[in-house]
Structure formats: structure tokens, C-alpha cells
Amino acid sequence: MSGSWLGGRAGSLVRMMVVAGLLGPVGLVGSVRAQSFDKMTGDQLMSLMLSAPRLATDQPVDPAATFDPPVISAGTKAMYRVTLHTLDEAITRWPDTLPAPPPLDMVRGAQGMMFIMGAGKMQPLTVVNYHVTAATPGNYVMPAYTIEIYGRPVTIPEARLQVVAGDPGLPPLRELLLAPEQTNVYVGQSVRLRVLSPAGPNRSVQMLSQVQLNGDGFITGKGDVRQQITMAQLPGGGQSMAFIYDTRLTPFAQGPLKISAQAFTAGNQFGGQIVIQGGVTIPGGAPQFDLLEADPVTLNVQPLPVAGRLPGFQGAVGSFLRDTPQLSATNVTAGTPVKLSVTYRGGLEIAHLSMPPAPDTPAWQGFPTGNPIFAGNSVTFTYTLIPQTDQTAATPEIPFSYFDPDIGQYQDLSIPAMPIKVLPGPAMGTNDCLPMLPADSAPEKVRHLSALATTPGVAASSLVPLQARGWFVLVELGPVLGLLGLWLASRRRQFWEQHPDLRRRREARRALMRERQTLQHAALAGDARAFVSSGIQSLRLACAPHFPAEPRALVCGDVLQVLPPQERDGERGQIVRRLFQAIDALEFADTPARFTGLLELQPQLDQLLTELEARL
Amino acid sequence: MLLLLWGAHLRADNYAAAEQSFQAGVKAYGSGDFSGAARDFQESAGKQPAAGTYQNLGNAEWQLGRMGPAILAWERALWLSPGATEARDNLEFARTTGQLEAPELAWYEVVSTWIPSGWWAVLTAFSLWLVADLLALPGIFQRRRTGWQQSLAALGLTLFLLTLPAHYGWHTRSRIGIVLEANTPLRLTPTEQAQEVTRVGAGEPGRCERTLGDYCYIRFRNAAGWLTREEFALVAQ
């Protein structure tokens, strides 16, 4: 937040009102106060606008650029000042860096605008400052350059600065001086700040207008402004006649607070009340409106201490006193209002004092009466208090405390309890106004802290609800999977029941696969008997589902029937017959069976079994 | 199985450590060392959250003059065990003393306080799967649904539907929290330098409506604004 009362939107609004001629006819807007136009009709507003001076919008911009002073000694400061007869909002382009000759060091300074009266019209005047220093003597020319106003190019003329090695013989640069009352302050503490414009040669003093404080973290009040011309102690030492602009600011942010100031010289044009003491020369003639600046000062703003804060503290910072409170009556009946007035005294900060909250207790109802009455450096608060019962002998205490920055402590300045006699009201007996408990109601439970639990009691792994934990959701998937498994198993069982042939073939394929492994092992081991036995079993397993029949019941002829007709007497048929003959001889013949050469049938048998398996 | 055994072993270790801290807290409280007691009970609750532990933690915090943490602990005791009368009485005592209000509960939130949250979860899961099994298993096993099965399924479905509002109540109640410190600034925006809406006292209940970084948007009875997680603690956290 800016401390400048004409900065930001508010400033724009005031400027717009001035432009519209709604604010005073004088050329200095610094003394103009805002007015309320809420109840004005459109005609009244129009009349007011038409009766006010018009804004000169058709005047030439008339750009000018000067160095103030035009001659300086090396290492000292001059001000490069550009003056334009236009609104500051009209400047649509301004170069970031000016084409200054290299030895000149230029830093952007303040910018301000004011209105001056001329030919019955309000003429805007905008001034832009640059701080200029030069280390080496010489004659420097600030060349002309172009800016844009309302989008049209405007050429700023060249300006000349002479830097000399010795004393230039001219008055130094005119500057404002800032003198805060103190630099170590607390948040909320009201501080006096003095802006001084020392007298020039021949004790010549010019008025200042549109004094503006720049910075963040503080507020100022226009009502606290005092202007005077008198002998003043200058911040840098020494005394001089000076124009003094006193104001008060209140920091609301802690930390270092940087404050600068700017103002226009106004010659002999007075803005507001001013007190002049001592002999000074006030220049006559048309005033020269120059924008002056002050170097910034820094306030160290400390936060209010938390420790020691007292009840009733509402942010009051300063030094206050309290008069004895006054009661309008000391003998009242219950329910009858009585007024309590109390006056606080202090410095200028008394204007910012807030009324302590009215008491509200079971015995007393209170509320503020009217607005606080400010008189000089005092303020009077008035409360209306209504006793709710005759069982009270004093008004309630109203807590109030403030922080005294001088001693760095909170101070209690509460409104004490005032003795008063309260009689029973005409329509009530003693305590009749209080609600009565029914006779049979239970007495109020005695409240106290319970004893410690001796055991931890009901425990959980976490305070997070069970249903919000991830594992619980996973556990809930268990029944889902179980039901799904049961359903799939049921489907499968039903399928096999409806397709028994498929089931036989499937079982035959599995048994054949196992038997062929046995066959393979027997062939590799050279066990001809096991080879024959396993081969026949494999053939039976591969052929049984075609009948269907129990595999062990099949004989050679059954197996041959499964073979294609052309192969029954061919090589495949011979293999089958040889195997069955061998096993028959083993089981039924008297002579020992001969298995020679049967192992050599393994590749053909394997191929036959593969073909039979494919038909399953 | 090994994982389960390992988890059970860890759980048993935690329980033993929590019990040890609990007993140490009781002893410290009895000797007047409320700070030590609060530390022990906090440690025990960290290892094994339990209603009695939180009740004792609330007592210790109250003795230290820390109203916010005390109310939070008692609320947590009630969260774990809605029937904990001592914690309920302590809360009433604290709120009467501190002129604080209890959280306003909707009807379904009141229902949710009847039994512990875990029980609601088990009840809901049991009733849901009872209904699902009774409806699905006869079909799977190619049996006819008998009358008692259908009656039991209807009963289970009713039970399941009745538990749903309680679950919603638990969900909304899990956003309730307590302000921990006195005069806590309630911020207009979730930033450190935000403008203060008002200040709230220790123990004030509020509901966290949304979070943004370390900030929660808390709605109190008469105000709403942003608090940090250090200033406002959820009961179910």
C-alpha cells in the first residue's frame, strides 16, 4: 500500500474529479477534500461540472528539459527535469534509458503531476526527474530524444550541463529534507514525520504543494497535516528558515520501512492553513512549479511483543490516561439502563483509539451509546448498561490495555467496576428473571477431569477407517475371486457332463501322452518286453475312444479297424500284428516269447501313434 | 504364511512397546510430570492407537494447559471407541470450561458413532457377501433356492443398505478436525502472508473441505478460511 494519498486508484479518481472540475477552483489540488455526491441528482452534478473550470486539453505539450542547477562541481548532484503540459497518463512511451553522454550518470527519480490555472482553464503539468552526477568536469549536452504522448511523437529538446572542478558559484540543488520523529518504532505506533524545504538565498521560502510520501507499509492521515514557515533544526545539522510540512504516519508492516517524499514548489500560492513565524521572503510573481525530492529515510519497525499482552488489547499504541468513569445513576432498579462515560487522554494517536467492547455478562447487558466524542487530545466513550438482576453491587469491569512504545510494555487501563445499588424491578421478585429449573430435574452433573485409563483399551492399527485402507479393499476381492472360481468350476463340470465323448478323448490323450513317455524310456533302455507292452497299451489308449470301450478290452482286430482300410494289411497293420503276436506269445504260448527286432519298430510305431493321437 | 508370521511378530513387538510407553506415561502422570506423560502417551499412541491411550494423552495435555491437543486426543479416543464415556465426559467438561462448541453432526454421522468404524466395515462386508453367496451359490451348485435362504438374503440386503448411511457418515466425519493453538489466524488465501479472515481458538472444531499443499480450507460454524496442517489436525489421521 502506498503512503501517497494521490497514488494508485484513489489518486486517479481524485485527478479525474479535478479534471472534471468537481474539485475546487484553485490550481492546487493538495488542499482539496473529497465530497459526497451520493444524494445529488444528475442535473445537480451536471450543473456543478459545468460551473467548474474546464480542463485545457487543446494546449500544446510544450516540452522543456533543464538541468537544475545548470552548473555543478564534479561529483555533486544535479536534477535533470523534463516538464510537459499534459496529463501523466497521456505519456504512452518513455525510453527506458536516456541518451545521456557517457560521463553523466542518470538515475530515474520522481514523477508528479499537478494542475495550474491559466486562462480560466485547468492546465495539467507533468514533471519527470532524473538524478544526475558527473565525475569529470566538462560541458555536457543531453541530446534531444523522442517520447510519445497519446501515441504521437514528441521531441524533448536538448539540455546542457556544465561540470566544473571548483566552486560553481551557484546555489546547490534544491532538495527536500525528511526528518522522522524517531526511527525505531513499533507496528501501529503513530510517528510524526517532517518534510522541510529550507529557505534559499535571501531567506526566500516557497510554498509546497502536493506533498507526497512514497513507500510501502504505512498509512498517513490528511487530518494530521500541519504547515508552517519558521526557524527549524535541519536533519544534517544547523538551523534555517524553512517551509515545514508535518504529518503523521502509522506503519503496519514490520521490518525496515523506506520512505521518500516529493512535492511541487508553488511560489506564493498557499494551500490550506499555514503559520508563519520569523522574517522570510516569499517570492512574488508567477510561481515556478518544480518537482523537488527528498532522499529516503528508513524506519526500523518492530512487531508488538506477544509476551505480556494484557486483556482488552485492541491494537492501541501510544501513551494514554483515563479519567475516573462517571455513572449517570448510582441507585437503579433492575432492567433500568444506566450510562457509563469514560474519557481517555493522550497524544495525537488518541484519534485512532477504538472503543473497548461493551460488557455482556449474566448480570449486565451493555452496548455502546453513540459515537466516541473527540475533543482535542481526548476521547469520551459512553456505554449503556442494563442490570439484569438485583443481585449485583457493581458494574462489570471493561478490560482495556494499550502498548506503551516508550517503555516497551503493555499497560492496563481497564474501566474499573463502579459500585451501584440495584433494586428489584417492579415486575420481578428476587431472581424472578432467571430461568427456574423444574423441581424434578436432575442436579447439574459435576464436571471434572476423569481419572486415567488403566489399560490402553480398544486398539486399532491406525486411526484411518478400515474401509479407507487399501488392504481392506484387496481383502474384499477375495470373496469375489472365490465366487468367480466356483462359477467357472461349475461351468466346466456342466460342459463335461454334456460332452462325454470329448471327455473320453481328452482323458485318452492325457493317458496316451504318459504311456508314450514310458514307451520312449523302454526303447532307450533296450527293454523289448516293456517296449511291446507299452506299445500295445498306447495303441489301445489311442483307439478306445473310437468305439468307445475300455482300452484293456481291445484286441488286435479292434486296433486294426481304427486304421484306414488300405493300411490294415500294409506296414502299419504289420507293426500292430507283430506287437500283438509278441504279447500273445508271452501270455498264452508254451514256448518263451521272442522279442528280437521289435525295438527296431520304434520309429514306425511312434509315427503311427502320432497319427492316431491326431484323430482323437 | 511367512509374511503373515513376520507381520504378527512385528505387531506383537509394537504392542509390547506401546504397552511399555503407556505404563511409563501412567507413572509419569501420577508423579506430576505431565509433560513426560504426554510424551509417553503420544509415543504409545504412535505405535498402537488405542482409546485409553488417547484418553490419558488428553488428560496430560489438559494438565499442561493445551486445550487444542487435549480435545483432539479425546476426540480420537471416541473415534476408536464411541462408547468411551470418560473421553466423552472429558470433552464435555473441556468444552464447557473453554466455552467451545462440539462439531455439528448430520443424522448419518450420528448413526456412524453408534459402533466403531471397523465394525461398520465388517458388518457391511459380511452382509454384502452373505447376500451374494446366498443368491449365487445355489445356482452354481445347481440347487434350488430354499425359503430360508431367500429370507436370509433379504435380511442381509436390508442390513447392507442400512449400513451405507453410516459409512457415508464415517467418510464425512473423517474430515473433522481440531484447531491446536489459541488465536490461530484463519487466512483468506493459502499463503503465508495472506489476509486474516478472523482468529480461531484452540479446540474449535472444523471441517477440512479441500487441501492445497500444506494448507487446508477449513469451514467453521461461522467462518471459513485456510489453516496449515500444523495448526489444524484431523481426528482420523
PDB file of C-alpha atoms in Angstrom, chain A residues 444-445 447-467 472 476-477 479-480 483 486-487 490 493-494 497, chain B residues 19 22 29 48-56 59 62-63 74 76 79-80 89-90 92-93 117-118 121 125 129 133 137 140 142 167 235 237:
ATOM      1  CA  GLU A 444     -26.302 -30.451  37.215  1.00  0.00           C
ATOM      2  CA  LYS A 445     -23.619 -33.019  36.687  1.00  0.00           C
ATOM      3  CA  ARG A 447     -17.834 -31.737  35.746  1.00  0.00           C
ATOM      4  CA  HIS A 448     -14.268 -32.663  36.309  1.00  0.00           C
ATOM      5  CA  LEU A 449     -11.485 -34.429  34.504  1.00  0.00           C
ATOM      6  CA  SER A 450     -11.734 -38.210  34.556  1.00  0.00           C
ATOM      7  CA  ALA A 451      -9.114 -40.462  36.045  1.00  0.00           C
ATOM      8  CA  LEU A 452      -6.539 -42.117  33.822  1.00  0.00           C
ATOM      9  CA  ALA A 453      -7.412 -45.271  31.943  1.00  0.00           C
ATOM     10  CA  THR A 454      -5.520 -48.205  33.405  1.00  0.00           C
ATOM     11  CA  THR A 455      -5.283 -50.105  30.116  1.00  0.00           C
ATOM     12  CA  PRO A 456      -4.919 -48.934  26.529  1.00  0.00           C
ATOM     13  CA  GLY A 457      -8.389 -50.311  25.797  1.00  0.00           C
ATOM     14  CA  VAL A 458      -9.839 -50.624  22.316  1.00  0.00           C
ATOM     15  CA  ALA A 459      -6.926 -50.520  19.901  1.00  0.00           C
ATOM     16  CA  ALA A 460      -6.540 -50.286  16.170  1.00  0.00           C
ATOM     17  CA  SER A 461      -3.621 -50.385  13.826  1.00  0.00           C
ATOM     18  CA  SER A 462      -4.465 -46.910  12.564  1.00  0.00           C
ATOM     19  CA  LEU A 463      -6.931 -44.080  13.003  1.00  0.00           C
ATOM     20  CA  VAL A 464      -7.774 -44.289   9.333  1.00  0.00           C
ATOM     21  CA  PRO A 465     -11.135 -46.057   8.972  1.00  0.00           C
ATOM     22  CA  LEU A 466     -10.933 -49.694   7.936  1.00  0.00           C
ATOM     23  CA  GLN A 467     -12.871 -49.082   4.757  1.00  0.00           C
ATOM     24  CA  PHE A 472      -9.290 -53.894   3.142  1.00  0.00           C
ATOM     25  CA  GLU A 476     -12.867 -57.655  -0.309  1.00  0.00           C
ATOM     26  CA  LEU A 477     -11.644 -59.043  -3.630  1.00  0.00           C
ATOM     27  CA  PRO A 479     -14.937 -63.381  -1.963  1.00  0.00           C
ATOM     28  CA  VAL A 480     -15.256 -62.058  -5.489  1.00  0.00           C
ATOM     29  CA  LEU A 483     -17.363 -66.846  -6.263  1.00  0.00           C
ATOM     30  CA  LEU A 486     -16.862 -71.592  -8.102  1.00  0.00           C
ATOM     31  CA  TRP A 487     -18.846 -70.375 -11.072  1.00  0.00           C
ATOM     32  CA  SER A 490     -19.497 -75.269 -12.228  1.00  0.00           C
ATOM     33  CA  ARG A 493     -18.334 -79.544 -14.847  1.00  0.00           C
ATOM     34  CA  GLN A 494     -21.558 -78.950 -16.774  1.00  0.00           C
ATOM     35  CA  GLU A 497     -21.341 -83.728 -18.441  1.00  0.00           C
TER      36      GLU A 497
ATOM     37  CA  GLU B  19       2.172 -51.053  26.477  1.00  0.00           C
ATOM     38  CA  PHE B  22       1.610 -46.479  28.246  1.00  0.00           C
ATOM     39  CA  TYR B  29       1.255 -38.622  35.218  1.00  0.00           C
ATOM     40  CA  GLN B  48      -0.577 -48.676  18.814  1.00  0.00           C
ATOM     41  CA  PRO B  49      -3.511 -46.227  18.634  1.00  0.00           C
ATOM     42  CA  ALA B  50      -5.852 -47.085  21.487  1.00  0.00           C
ATOM     43  CA  ALA B  51      -8.805 -45.367  23.098  1.00  0.00           C
ATOM     44  CA  GLY B  52      -7.389 -45.494  26.625  1.00  0.00           C
ATOM     45  CA  THR B  53      -4.049 -44.139  25.443  1.00  0.00           C
ATOM     46  CA  TYR B  54      -5.701 -41.183  23.759  1.00  0.00           C
ATOM     47  CA  GLN B  55      -7.882 -40.541  26.793  1.00  0.00           C
ATOM     48  CA  ASN B  56      -4.810 -40.370  29.003  1.00  0.00           C
ATOM     49  CA  ASN B  59      -5.718 -35.653  30.308  1.00  0.00           C
ATOM     50  CA  TRP B  62      -5.169 -30.665  29.550  1.00  0.00           C
ATOM     51  CA  GLN B  63      -2.982 -30.560  32.647  1.00  0.00           C
ATOM     52  CA  TRP B  74     -10.263 -37.191  23.430  1.00  0.00           C
ATOM     53  CA  ARG B  76      -9.572 -39.650  18.814  1.00  0.00           C
ATOM     54  CA  TRP B  79     -13.222 -42.195  17.244  1.00  0.00           C
ATOM     55  CA  LEU B  80     -11.717 -45.529  18.221  1.00  0.00           C
ATOM     56  CA  ASP B  89     -17.262 -36.611  29.735  1.00  0.00           C
ATOM     57  CA  ASN B  90     -13.835 -35.027  29.441  1.00  0.00           C
ATOM     58  CA  GLU B  92     -17.945 -32.047  27.622  1.00  0.00           C
ATOM     59  CA  PHE B  93     -16.005 -30.751  30.584  1.00  0.00           C
ATOM     60  CA  SER B 117     -15.861 -47.777  12.199  1.00  0.00           C
ATOM     61  CA  GLY B 118     -14.212 -51.185  11.803  1.00  0.00           C
ATOM     62  CA  ALA B 121     -16.923 -52.136   7.668  1.00  0.00           C
ATOM     63  CA  ALA B 125     -18.781 -56.670   4.042  1.00  0.00           C
ATOM     64  CA  TRP B 129     -21.179 -61.274   0.769  1.00  0.00           C
ATOM     65  CA  ASP B 133     -23.379 -66.073  -1.622  1.00  0.00           C
ATOM     66  CA  LEU B 137     -24.173 -70.431  -4.652  1.00  0.00           C
ATOM     67  CA  ILE B 140     -23.511 -72.576  -9.018  1.00  0.00           C
ATOM     68  CA  GLN B 142     -27.408 -76.441  -9.204  1.00  0.00           C
ATOM     69  CA  HIS B 167     -20.378 -45.384   6.019  1.00  0.00           C
ATOM     70  CA  VAL B 235      -9.240 -36.540  14.131  1.00  0.00           C
ATOM     71  CA  GLN B 237      -5.285 -39.017  10.871  1.00  0.00           C
TER      72      GLN B 237
END
